[in-house]
Amino acid sequence: MKWLGSGEALAFYQSPSNKIPLYKTGLRGVGPGGIPVAASDGVSAVTGAAHYAIDINQFQDSGVCPTLGPTTLWGYNPVTPLGGSQPQKHLGGIIVAKKGVPTQLTVTNKLPAKGIIPVDTSSIFPDAARSVNRVTVHLHGGFVPWISDGGPMTYFDPKGDYGSSIANGATNLYKILNPGLLPGQAEYYYPNNQSARLLWYHDHAHDVTRTNAYSGIATAYIIRDDFEIGLLNMGLPPFIEDSVVNGHVIQELPLVFQDKIFVGANIKLVDPTWSSVVSPAATTPGSLWYPHVYERNRWRRTYSPLTLPNPSIIPEMFGDTMLVNGTVFPEAEVEARRYRLRVLNACQARFMNLQLYVDDGSPDGITLDPVTGIPKNAPFVDGAQNQPAILQIAAEAGFLPKPTLVPTNVPFNPLTMSGSLIMAPAERADLILDFSNYVGKNIILYSDAPAPFPMGDPRNDYFPGFNKTGNPVNGLTSPGFGPNTRILMRFKVKAATGADLPLAITTNTDLSLGIDPFLTPPGGTPRRLTLNENFDAWGRLLQRLGTDALAVRGVGQAYMDMASEVVNSGTSEVWEIYNLTGDTHPIHLHLVNFQILNRQPFDVAQYMAGNTVFTGPAVGPDPNEAGWKETARMNPGTVTRILMRFDLPTGLPFSVPDSLNPMLGVSGKEYVWHCHILEHEEHDMMRPLVVV
């Protein structure tokens, strides 16, 4: 079976139901009428934390892709939403917390037994074979005790089957936080002893993370602090929760990016086995589609006598339709004034190179040079900066030491690995921009990052009329419609109804008081680790993390192998991570934030032979990587050096025991580190990180 996405169904079967128009849906805001925000229902009797009750349900959302039909999703549903009862929506359950004020979640798994996305249940995915509706909650970027970290083996299903790290027989470590916990529930405690930042929480259950996340189990988590509050007097736009309560213009906009593929009316023609591998609820037009056959003409495969399963794991998932805040190609009405964009790349595997251009009035709003693929449009010129650049003040682990300017009109260059605002999956950016130059005009948010990153495959690059040889679908897509992976959304600018405070935040503003002090590299030998690619028993591509041992190079270690990254609490380490693959991998470490020290190219062939030969100088982080990070891009043929301290949360109102996981080979607090390309993470680019 050929992988036929929404656009290919349109191209080869002329299904009108898959024509998805641009800019016909409004951007979903946050709060009543938009993406639901969770409200606290009291305090925990055990910990005194602000308590939230969150259900994980299957539901339908008619606003995701209205032209096709309602979309069946899995997702978080706050039992007590801010503003009163409202329909469950994609990305619902946003939590806004305050530094030093802990939160506690009681999460109830109410998912049905049959999934809405196909899941590989072959022998290398034993937990998926037991049930596909197991979940756990990971606060991505959270400094939390391990029992609340949502590691892969802390999963739970609706019937009360719990993972081996968190439960054993009558022992269930979730009950430390809630002795009255019922089967099918889990409890999470977040101290929130972190500076202001945008985090997110999402599923992380073993064997089904990629499909659970694609199904919709993810949302945002915002931490505020006094330092950030002080920036309001320097022109930082008002907080979204204050604007909602006061009825003011919302100038802080969370923007969550995802790429999806949708089921069309002709699904039985383009994918005859679809109805046999998913719930009936996922077979109607508007439902999510996910590739489930390993295609030899799309992905490399080596010989194996084994028959490939269906459903099968795939190397990466690239959609043909972009969503922002849970809706396809939306339009947001903004005023000609200052805004703060809180940006999250929540795609499975697709990178972003975000750019802003003035709409040229064409059906797509963007006109590409037919040879280079570069937009011919005028670039967005920021009203405060008076140049085609906007101000970035923070990344995923809080404020930058000093804000930096990022250009709005620089295409991605794979030779220099440079562009405008490059964002890997799971990375975040905190941006300030000013629309005051564009009353009555439209601004297009655009991306041209290749997929896979950095070299790309034209079959994953959708834009009407462009590179019809590389992607024939583009020659059959009408302008103004998807499939389109370069257009994200459009801003429609109207006259301002009020004035902003003068902007006193510049590239010279010292924001370092709002973040933790930086570390000094310790003496001693750095820990050397590797990113590897090989093939599994079925001959499918397999990515793995590994140590620097010669026998491991190019092969890596399985997630279920005994822990090798075992560190002492309170100690600092430098990790040198050598990328032996052809992909850029966004590597995410649980528990810690880290500093990127530098990147340096090396000879991969020499390294595989046991020799370390560098082919260029070490280069420091990009200016917008100069702060604390917890997810970093690690490029092919490059060693990335990072520095971190392995502190554990202290001052907790309960004791934290060691993990119950017998596979670790050591007693300690169990976290993980992994690639955040979700298909890589699960097959099998993840390793335990044990703090003792």
Coordinates of C-alpha atoms in Angstrom, one line a residue, residues 87-651:
P87 CA -17.2 21.0 25.6
Q88 CA -14.0 19.1 25.6
K89 CA -11.6 20.4 22.9
H90 CA -8.3 19.4 21.4
L91 CA -5.3 20.6 23.6
G92 CA -7.7 21.2 26.6
G93 CA -6.5 21.1 30.2
I94 CA -4.0 24.1 30.2
I95 CA -2.7 24.8 33.7
V96 CA -1.4 28.2 34.8
A97 CA 0.8 27.9 38.0
K98 CA 2.8 30.2 40.2
K99 CA 6.4 29.6 41.2
G100 CA 6.6 28.0 44.6
V101 CA 2.9 27.1 44.7
P102 CA 2.7 23.3 44.1
T103 CA 0.0 21.7 42.1
Q104 CA -1.3 18.1 42.3
L105 CA -3.2 16.2 39.7
T106 CA -5.5 13.3 40.1
V107 CA -5.7 11.8 36.6
T108 CA -8.4 9.3 35.6
N109 CA -7.9 7.1 32.5
K110 CA -11.3 6.7 30.8
L111 CA -10.1 5.6 27.4
P112 CA -11.8 2.8 25.5
A113 CA -9.9 -0.4 24.7
K114 CA -9.7 0.2 21.0
G115 CA -7.4 2.9 19.8
I116 CA -8.1 5.6 17.2
I117 CA -4.5 5.3 15.8
P118 CA -3.0 2.0 14.7
V119 CA -0.5 0.6 17.2
D120 CA 2.3 -2.0 16.5
T121 CA 1.7 -4.8 19.0
S122 CA 4.4 -7.1 17.7
S123 CA 6.9 -8.8 20.1
I124 CA 9.1 -5.7 20.5
F125 CA 6.2 -3.8 21.9
P126 CA 5.0 -6.1 24.7
D127 CA 3.2 -3.4 26.7
A128 CA 1.2 -2.3 23.7
A129 CA 0.2 -5.9 23.2
R130 CA -1.3 -5.9 26.7
S131 CA -3.4 -2.8 26.1
V132 CA -3.1 0.3 23.8
N133 CA -5.1 2.6 26.2
R134 CA -2.4 2.9 28.8
V135 CA -1.2 6.4 29.7
T136 CA 1.1 8.4 32.0
V137 CA 1.5 12.1 32.4
H138 CA 4.9 13.7 31.8
L139 CA 5.4 17.4 32.7
H140 CA 7.9 18.2 30.0
G141 CA 10.6 20.4 31.5
G142 CA 9.3 19.9 35.0
F143 CA 11.6 19.7 38.0
V144 CA 9.6 17.0 39.8
P145 CA 10.1 13.9 42.0
W146 CA 10.5 10.8 39.8
I147 CA 7.2 9.3 40.9
S148 CA 5.5 12.3 39.3
D149 CA 7.8 12.5 36.2
G150 CA 5.5 10.3 34.1
G151 CA 8.3 8.0 33.0
P152 CA 7.4 5.3 30.4
M153 CA 7.1 2.5 33.0
T154 CA 4.8 4.4 35.3
Y155 CA 1.8 3.9 33.0
F156 CA -1.7 2.9 34.0
D157 CA -4.7 1.7 32.1
P158 CA -8.4 2.0 32.9
K159 CA -8.5 -1.4 34.5
G160 CA -5.7 -0.8 37.0
D161 CA -2.7 -2.3 35.3
Y162 CA 0.3 -0.2 36.4
G163 CA 3.9 -0.1 35.1
S164 CA 6.7 -1.9 36.8
S165 CA 8.5 1.2 38.0
I166 CA 5.5 2.5 40.0
A167 CA 3.7 -0.6 41.2
N168 CA 4.5 -4.2 42.3
G169 CA 1.8 -6.4 43.7
A170 CA 0.0 -4.5 46.5
T171 CA 2.5 -1.7 46.4
N172 CA 1.5 1.4 44.3
L173 CA 3.7 4.4 44.7
Y174 CA 1.1 6.8 43.4
K175 CA -0.8 6.2 46.6
I176 CA 1.9 8.0 48.5
L177 CA 0.2 11.2 47.2
N178 CA -3.4 9.9 47.5
P179 CA -4.1 6.8 49.6
G180 CA -7.6 6.7 48.3
L181 CA -6.6 6.4 44.7
L182 CA -8.8 4.1 42.6
P183 CA -7.8 1.6 39.9
G184 CA -7.3 3.5 36.6
Q185 CA -6.1 6.6 38.4
A186 CA -2.7 8.2 39.0
E187 CA -1.4 11.1 41.2
Y188 CA 1.2 13.7 40.3
Y189 CA 2.8 16.4 42.4
Y190 CA 4.6 19.4 40.8
P191 CA 6.6 21.6 43.2
N192 CA 6.8 24.5 40.6
N193 CA 10.1 25.6 42.0
Q194 CA 11.2 26.9 38.7
S195 CA 11.4 30.3 37.0
A196 CA 8.7 31.5 34.7
R197 CA 8.5 29.5 31.5
L198 CA 6.2 27.6 29.1
L199 CA 6.1 23.9 29.8
W200 CA 3.7 21.3 28.5
Y201 CA 2.4 18.0 29.7
H202 CA 1.8 15.0 27.5
D203 CA 1.6 11.3 27.4
H204 CA 4.7 9.2 27.9
A205 CA 3.5 5.6 28.3
H206 CA 5.8 2.8 27.2
D207 CA 5.2 1.5 23.6
V208 CA 2.3 4.0 22.9
T209 CA 3.7 7.5 23.4
R210 CA 3.9 8.3 19.7
T211 CA 0.3 7.2 19.1
N212 CA -1.2 8.7 22.3
A213 CA 0.5 12.1 21.5
Y214 CA -0.7 12.0 17.9
S215 CA -4.2 11.1 19.2
G216 CA -4.2 14.4 21.2
I217 CA -3.0 13.7 24.7
A218 CA -1.0 16.9 25.2
T219 CA -1.5 20.5 26.4
A220 CA 0.3 23.5 27.9
Y221 CA 1.5 24.3 31.4
I222 CA 2.6 27.9 32.3
I223 CA 4.6 28.9 35.3
R224 CA 4.6 32.6 36.4
D225 CA 6.9 34.3 38.8
D226 CA 7.6 37.7 40.3
F227 CA 10.4 38.5 37.9
E228 CA 8.1 38.0 35.0
I229 CA 5.5 40.1 36.7
G230 CA 8.0 42.9 37.0
L231 CA 8.6 42.8 33.2
L232 CA 5.0 44.0 32.7
N233 CA 6.1 47.4 33.7
M234 CA 8.7 47.3 30.9
G235 CA 6.2 46.7 28.2
L236 CA 5.7 42.9 28.3
P237 CA 2.2 42.3 27.1
P238 CA -0.4 41.4 29.8
F239 CA -0.8 37.8 30.9
I240 CA -3.5 35.9 29.0
E241 CA -5.3 34.9 32.2
D242 CA -5.6 38.5 33.3
S243 CA -6.8 39.6 29.9
V244 CA -9.5 36.9 29.9
V245 CA -10.8 37.8 33.4
N246 CA -10.8 41.6 32.7
G247 CA -12.2 41.3 29.2
H248 CA -9.2 43.0 27.6
V249 CA -7.6 42.4 24.2
I250 CA -5.6 39.2 24.5
Q251 CA -2.0 40.1 23.6
E252 CA -0.3 36.9 24.9
L253 CA -0.9 34.1 22.4
P254 CA 0.1 30.5 22.9
L255 CA 0.7 28.9 19.5
V256 CA 1.0 25.1 19.4
F257 CA 2.0 23.6 16.1
Q258 CA 1.2 20.1 14.9
D259 CA 1.1 18.3 11.5
K260 CA -1.7 15.8 10.9
I261 CA -3.3 13.8 8.1
F262 CA -7.0 13.4 7.9
V263 CA -9.3 10.5 6.8
G264 CA -11.3 11.4 3.7
A265 CA -14.5 10.0 2.3
N266 CA -12.6 7.6 0.1
I267 CA -10.6 5.9 2.9
K268 CA -11.7 2.4 1.9
L269 CA -10.1 3.0 -1.5
V270 CA -6.8 4.5 -0.4
D271 CA -6.3 2.4 2.7
P272 CA -8.4 -0.8 2.6
T273 CA -7.1 -2.1 6.0
W274 CA -7.7 1.1 8.0
S275 CA -11.0 0.0 9.5
S276 CA -9.4 -3.2 10.7
V277 CA -6.6 -1.5 12.7
V278 CA -8.6 1.3 14.4
S279 CA -11.8 2.0 16.3
P280 CA -14.9 2.6 14.2
A281 CA -14.9 6.1 15.6
A282 CA -11.7 6.8 13.6
T283 CA -13.0 5.8 10.2
T284 CA -15.3 8.7 9.3
P285 CA -14.1 11.8 7.3
G286 CA -12.3 14.3 9.6
S287 CA -10.8 11.5 11.7
L288 CA -7.0 11.4 12.1
W289 CA -5.0 9.2 9.8
Y290 CA -1.6 7.8 10.7
P291 CA 0.7 5.6 8.5
H292 CA 0.8 2.0 9.6
V293 CA 2.5 0.1 6.8
Y294 CA 6.3 0.2 6.6
E295 CA 6.9 1.2 3.0
R296 CA 10.1 0.1 1.4
N297 CA 10.0 2.8 -1.3
R298 CA 9.9 5.5 1.5
W299 CA 12.1 4.2 4.2
R300 CA 15.3 2.1 4.1
R301 CA 15.1 -1.6 5.0
T302 CA 17.6 -4.4 5.3
Y303 CA 16.9 -8.0 4.6
S304 CA 14.8 -10.0 7.1
P305 CA 13.0 -13.3 6.8
L306 CA 10.3 -11.9 9.1
T307 CA 7.0 -10.6 7.6
L308 CA 6.4 -7.0 8.4
P309 CA 3.4 -6.5 10.8
N310 CA 0.4 -4.3 10.1
P311 CA 0.3 -2.1 12.0
S312 CA 4.0 -1.4 11.9
I313 CA 6.2 1.1 13.6
I314 CA 7.5 3.7 11.1
P315 CA 10.7 5.8 11.3
E316 CA 9.0 9.2 11.3
M317 CA 5.5 10.6 10.8
F318 CA 5.2 13.7 8.6
G319 CA 1.7 15.1 8.1
D320 CA 0.4 17.1 5.1
T321 CA -1.8 19.6 7.0
M322 CA -0.7 22.1 9.6
L323 CA -2.7 22.8 12.8
V324 CA -2.2 25.8 15.1
N325 CA -3.9 25.5 18.5
G326 CA -5.8 22.5 17.3
T327 CA -7.3 23.9 14.1
V328 CA -6.2 23.7 10.5
F329 CA -4.6 26.8 8.8
P330 CA -6.3 29.3 11.2
E331 CA -6.6 33.1 10.9
A332 CA -6.1 35.2 14.0
E333 CA -7.4 38.8 14.2
V334 CA -4.9 41.0 16.0
E335 CA -4.6 44.7 16.6
A336 CA -1.7 46.9 15.3
R337 CA 0.2 46.7 18.5
R338 CA 2.5 44.6 20.6
Y339 CA 2.0 40.8 21.1
R340 CA 3.7 38.0 22.9
L341 CA 3.8 34.7 21.1
R342 CA 4.4 31.6 23.3
V343 CA 5.4 29.1 20.6
L344 CA 5.6 25.3 21.0
N345 CA 6.5 22.8 18.3
A346 CA 4.4 19.8 19.2
C347 CA 4.9 17.9 15.9
Q348 CA 5.8 14.2 16.0
A349 CA 9.0 14.7 13.8
R350 CA 8.6 17.9 11.8
F351 CA 11.1 20.7 12.5
M352 CA 10.1 24.4 11.9
N353 CA 12.0 27.3 10.4
L354 CA 9.5 30.1 11.3
Q355 CA 9.3 33.1 9.1
L356 CA 6.8 36.0 8.7
Y357 CA 5.8 37.6 5.4
V358 CA 3.3 40.2 4.3
D359 CA 0.3 38.6 2.5
D360 CA 0.6 39.3 -1.3
G361 CA -3.1 38.8 -2.0
S362 CA -2.6 35.5 -3.8
P363 CA -4.9 32.5 -2.7
D364 CA -2.1 31.1 -0.5
G365 CA -0.9 34.6 0.6
I366 CA 2.6 33.4 -0.3
T367 CA 4.2 33.2 -3.8
L368 CA 7.3 31.0 -4.1
D369 CA 10.1 31.3 -6.6
P370 CA 9.5 28.2 -8.7
V371 CA 13.2 27.3 -8.7
T372 CA 14.4 28.2 -5.2
G373 CA 11.2 27.8 -3.3
I374 CA 11.9 31.1 -1.5
P375 CA 9.0 33.4 -0.9
K376 CA 8.8 36.5 -3.1
N377 CA 6.8 38.3 -0.5
A378 CA 7.9 41.4 1.5
P379 CA 9.2 40.4 4.9
F380 CA 7.5 41.3 8.1
V381 CA 9.2 44.4 9.6
D382 CA 8.6 44.7 13.3
G383 CA 7.1 47.9 14.5
A384 CA 9.4 48.2 17.5
Q385 CA 12.6 46.9 15.9
N386 CA 12.2 48.7 12.5
Q387 CA 13.8 45.8 10.7
P388 CA 12.8 42.3 9.6
A389 CA 13.5 40.8 13.0
I390 CA 11.6 40.1 16.2
L391 CA 12.6 39.8 19.8
Q392 CA 13.1 36.4 21.5
I393 CA 13.2 36.7 25.3
A394 CA 13.0 33.0 26.4
A395 CA 13.4 29.4 25.3
E396 CA 11.9 26.3 26.9
A397 CA 13.8 26.5 30.2
G398 CA 13.1 30.2 30.9
F399 CA 14.4 33.6 30.0
L400 CA 17.5 34.1 28.0
P401 CA 20.3 36.0 29.8
K402 CA 19.7 38.7 27.3
P403 CA 17.0 38.9 24.6
T404 CA 18.1 38.3 21.0
L405 CA 16.8 39.3 17.6
V406 CA 15.7 36.5 15.2
P407 CA 15.2 37.3 11.6
T408 CA 11.7 37.0 10.0
N409 CA 12.8 36.2 6.4
V410 CA 15.8 33.8 6.3
P411 CA 15.1 30.5 4.5
F412 CA 16.7 27.4 5.9
N413 CA 20.2 26.6 4.6
P414 CA 21.1 22.9 5.1
L415 CA 24.8 23.6 4.4
T416 CA 25.1 26.1 7.3
M417 CA 22.2 24.7 9.3
S418 CA 20.9 28.3 9.6
G419 CA 17.6 30.0 9.1
S420 CA 15.2 32.3 10.9
L421 CA 13.7 30.7 14.0
I422 CA 14.6 27.0 13.9
M423 CA 12.6 24.8 16.3
A424 CA 12.8 21.1 16.7
P425 CA 9.9 19.0 18.1
A426 CA 9.4 20.0 21.8
E427 CA 11.4 23.2 21.6
R428 CA 9.7 26.5 22.7
A429 CA 10.2 30.1 22.0
D430 CA 8.9 33.2 23.7
L431 CA 8.6 36.1 21.2
I432 CA 7.7 39.8 21.3
L433 CA 6.5 41.3 18.0
D434 CA 4.8 44.5 17.0
F435 CA 2.1 44.6 14.2
S436 CA 1.8 48.4 14.2
N437 CA 3.1 48.7 10.6
Y438 CA 0.3 46.6 9.1
V439 CA -3.2 48.0 9.8
G440 CA -5.5 46.5 7.2
K441 CA -3.0 43.9 6.0
N442 CA -2.4 40.3 6.6
I443 CA 0.8 38.6 7.9
I444 CA 1.6 34.9 7.0
L445 CA 3.4 32.6 9.5
Y446 CA 5.5 30.3 7.3
S447 CA 8.0 27.5 7.6
D448 CA 10.3 25.8 5.1
A449 CA 12.2 23.3 7.4
P450 CA 13.0 20.1 5.5
A451 CA 11.5 16.8 6.6
P452 CA 13.3 14.8 7.6
F453 CA 15.7 17.4 9.0
P454 CA 18.1 18.6 7.8
M455 CA 18.2 17.2 4.2
G456 CA 14.6 16.5 3.6
D457 CA 12.4 14.4 1.2
P458 CA 10.3 16.4 -1.3
R459 CA 7.4 14.0 -0.7
N460 CA 7.0 15.6 2.7
D461 CA 7.0 19.2 1.4
Y462 CA 3.5 20.3 0.4
F463 CA 2.8 23.6 -1.3
P464 CA 0.5 24.1 -4.3
G465 CA 2.4 24.1 -7.6
F466 CA 5.9 23.9 -6.1
N467 CA 8.3 21.1 -7.1
K468 CA 5.7 19.0 -8.8
T469 CA 8.3 16.4 -9.9
G470 CA 9.5 15.8 -6.3
N471 CA 5.9 15.8 -4.9
P472 CA 3.3 15.3 -7.7
V473 CA 0.5 16.1 -5.1
N474 CA 1.6 19.8 -5.4
G475 CA 0.7 19.8 -9.0
L476 CA -2.9 18.7 -8.3
T477 CA -3.6 20.9 -5.3
S478 CA -5.6 24.1 -5.9
P479 CA -4.1 27.4 -4.7
G480 CA -5.7 28.4 -1.4
F481 CA -6.1 24.9 -0.2
G482 CA -4.2 22.2 1.6
P483 CA -2.2 20.0 1.6
N484 CA 0.3 22.6 2.6
T485 CA 3.0 22.2 5.2
R486 CA 4.6 25.6 4.6
I487 CA 1.6 27.7 5.6
L488 CA 0.8 27.7 9.3
M489 CA -1.6 30.5 9.9
R490 CA -2.5 34.1 9.0
F491 CA -2.7 37.2 11.2
K492 CA -5.3 39.8 10.2
V493 CA -4.3 43.2 11.5
K494 CA -6.9 45.8 12.4
A495 CA -6.5 49.2 14.1
A496 CA -5.4 49.3 17.7
T497 CA -8.1 50.0 20.3
G498 CA -5.6 51.0 23.0
A499 CA -2.0 51.9 23.6
D500 CA 0.8 49.8 25.0
L501 CA 3.4 50.8 27.5
P502 CA 6.8 51.8 26.0
L503 CA 8.9 48.7 25.3
A504 CA 11.9 48.9 27.6
I505 CA 13.0 45.3 26.9
T506 CA 15.8 45.3 24.4
T507 CA 18.8 43.1 23.4
N508 CA 20.7 44.9 26.2
T509 CA 18.2 44.1 28.9
D510 CA 19.7 41.8 31.6
L511 CA 17.3 39.0 32.3
S512 CA 19.8 36.8 34.1
L513 CA 18.2 37.6 37.5
G514 CA 15.1 35.7 36.3
I515 CA 17.0 32.4 35.8
D516 CA 19.3 30.1 37.8
P517 CA 23.0 31.0 37.8
F518 CA 25.1 29.2 35.2
L519 CA 27.4 26.4 36.1
T520 CA 31.1 26.1 35.8
P521 CA 32.2 22.9 34.0
P522 CA 33.7 20.4 36.6
G523 CA 37.1 18.9 36.2
G524 CA 37.5 15.3 35.0
T525 CA 36.6 13.4 31.9
P526 CA 33.2 14.2 30.2
R527 CA 30.8 11.4 29.8
R528 CA 30.8 10.3 26.1
L529 CA 27.6 9.1 24.5
T530 CA 26.4 8.3 21.0
L531 CA 23.3 8.6 18.8
N532 CA 23.0 5.5 16.5
E533 CA 21.0 4.1 13.7
N534 CA 20.7 0.5 12.6
F535 CA 17.9 -2.1 11.8
D536 CA 15.6 -4.2 13.9
A537 CA 14.8 -7.9 13.5
W538 CA 12.2 -7.0 10.8
G539 CA 14.8 -5.0 8.9
R540 CA 13.2 -1.7 9.8
L541 CA 15.2 1.5 10.6
L542 CA 16.1 1.6 14.3
Q543 CA 17.5 4.5 16.3
R544 CA 19.2 4.1 19.6
L545 CA 21.2 6.0 22.3
G546 CA 24.4 4.4 23.5
T547 CA 27.6 4.8 25.4
D548 CA 30.9 5.4 23.8
A549 CA 32.1 1.8 24.0
L550 CA 33.4 0.7 20.6
A551 CA 31.1 -2.3 20.5
V552 CA 28.1 0.0 21.0
R553 CA 29.0 2.6 18.3
G554 CA 26.6 2.5 15.5
V555 CA 24.4 0.0 17.3
G556 CA 23.4 1.6 20.5
Q557 CA 21.6 0.2 23.5
A558 CA 17.9 -0.8 24.0
Y559 CA 15.7 1.2 26.4
M560 CA 15.1 -2.0 28.4
D561 CA 18.9 -2.7 28.8
M562 CA 20.3 -2.1 32.3
A563 CA 21.0 1.6 33.1
S564 CA 24.3 3.0 32.1
E565 CA 23.6 6.7 32.7
V566 CA 23.8 6.5 36.5
V567 CA 24.7 9.7 38.3
N568 CA 25.1 11.0 41.8
S569 CA 22.6 13.5 43.1
G570 CA 24.0 17.0 43.4
T571 CA 26.9 16.4 41.0
S572 CA 27.6 18.2 37.7
E573 CA 28.6 16.5 34.5
V574 CA 29.6 17.4 31.0
W575 CA 28.1 15.1 28.4
E576 CA 29.6 14.8 24.9
I577 CA 27.0 13.3 22.6
Y578 CA 28.3 12.1 19.2
N579 CA 25.7 11.9 16.4
L580 CA 26.5 9.0 14.1
T581 CA 23.3 9.3 12.1
G582 CA 22.0 11.4 9.2
D583 CA 19.3 13.1 11.2
T584 CA 19.2 16.0 13.6
H585 CA 17.9 14.6 16.8
P586 CA 16.2 16.8 19.5
I587 CA 17.5 15.3 22.6
H588 CA 15.5 15.8 25.8
L589 CA 16.6 15.1 29.3
H590 CA 14.1 14.6 32.1
L591 CA 14.7 16.2 35.5
V592 CA 17.5 18.6 34.5
N593 CA 18.0 21.8 32.6
F594 CA 21.4 22.1 30.8
Q595 CA 23.7 24.6 29.1
I596 CA 24.8 24.0 25.6
L597 CA 28.6 24.5 25.7
N598 CA 29.4 24.0 22.0
R599 CA 29.1 21.8 18.9
Q600 CA 31.9 20.4 16.9
P601 CA 32.0 18.4 13.6
F602 CA 33.9 15.1 13.6
D603 CA 34.7 12.3 11.1
V604 CA 32.0 9.6 11.6
A605 CA 34.0 6.9 9.8
Q606 CA 37.0 7.5 11.9
Y607 CA 34.9 7.5 15.0
M608 CA 33.4 4.2 14.1
A609 CA 36.9 2.8 13.8
G610 CA 37.8 4.0 17.3
N611 CA 39.5 7.3 16.4
T612 CA 38.1 10.8 17.3
V613 CA 39.1 13.2 14.5
F614 CA 37.5 16.6 14.5
T615 CA 36.9 18.3 11.2
G616 CA 36.3 21.8 12.4
P617 CA 36.4 24.1 15.4
A618 CA 34.0 24.0 18.3
V619 CA 31.2 26.5 17.9
G620 CA 29.2 27.9 20.8
P621 CA 25.4 27.8 21.0
D622 CA 23.2 30.1 18.8
P623 CA 22.2 33.3 20.6
N624 CA 18.7 32.0 21.3
E625 CA 20.2 28.8 22.9
A626 CA 22.4 30.8 25.3
G627 CA 20.1 30.2 28.2
W628 CA 19.0 27.1 30.0
K629 CA 17.7 24.3 27.8
E630 CA 16.1 20.9 28.3
T631 CA 15.8 19.9 24.6
A632 CA 18.6 20.5 22.2
R633 CA 19.2 19.9 18.5
M634 CA 22.1 17.5 17.9
N635 CA 23.2 17.6 14.2
P636 CA 24.6 14.8 12.0
G637 CA 28.3 14.2 12.3
T638 CA 28.5 16.6 15.2
V639 CA 29.3 16.2 18.9
T640 CA 27.2 18.4 21.1
R641 CA 28.6 19.2 24.6
I642 CA 26.1 20.0 27.4
L643 CA 26.6 20.8 31.1
M644 CA 24.1 20.0 33.9
R645 CA 23.8 19.4 37.6
F646 CA 21.7 16.4 38.8
D647 CA 19.8 17.9 41.7
L648 CA 16.7 16.3 43.1
P649 CA 13.7 18.2 44.4
T650 CA 13.9 18.9 48.1
G651 CA 11.5 20.1 50.8

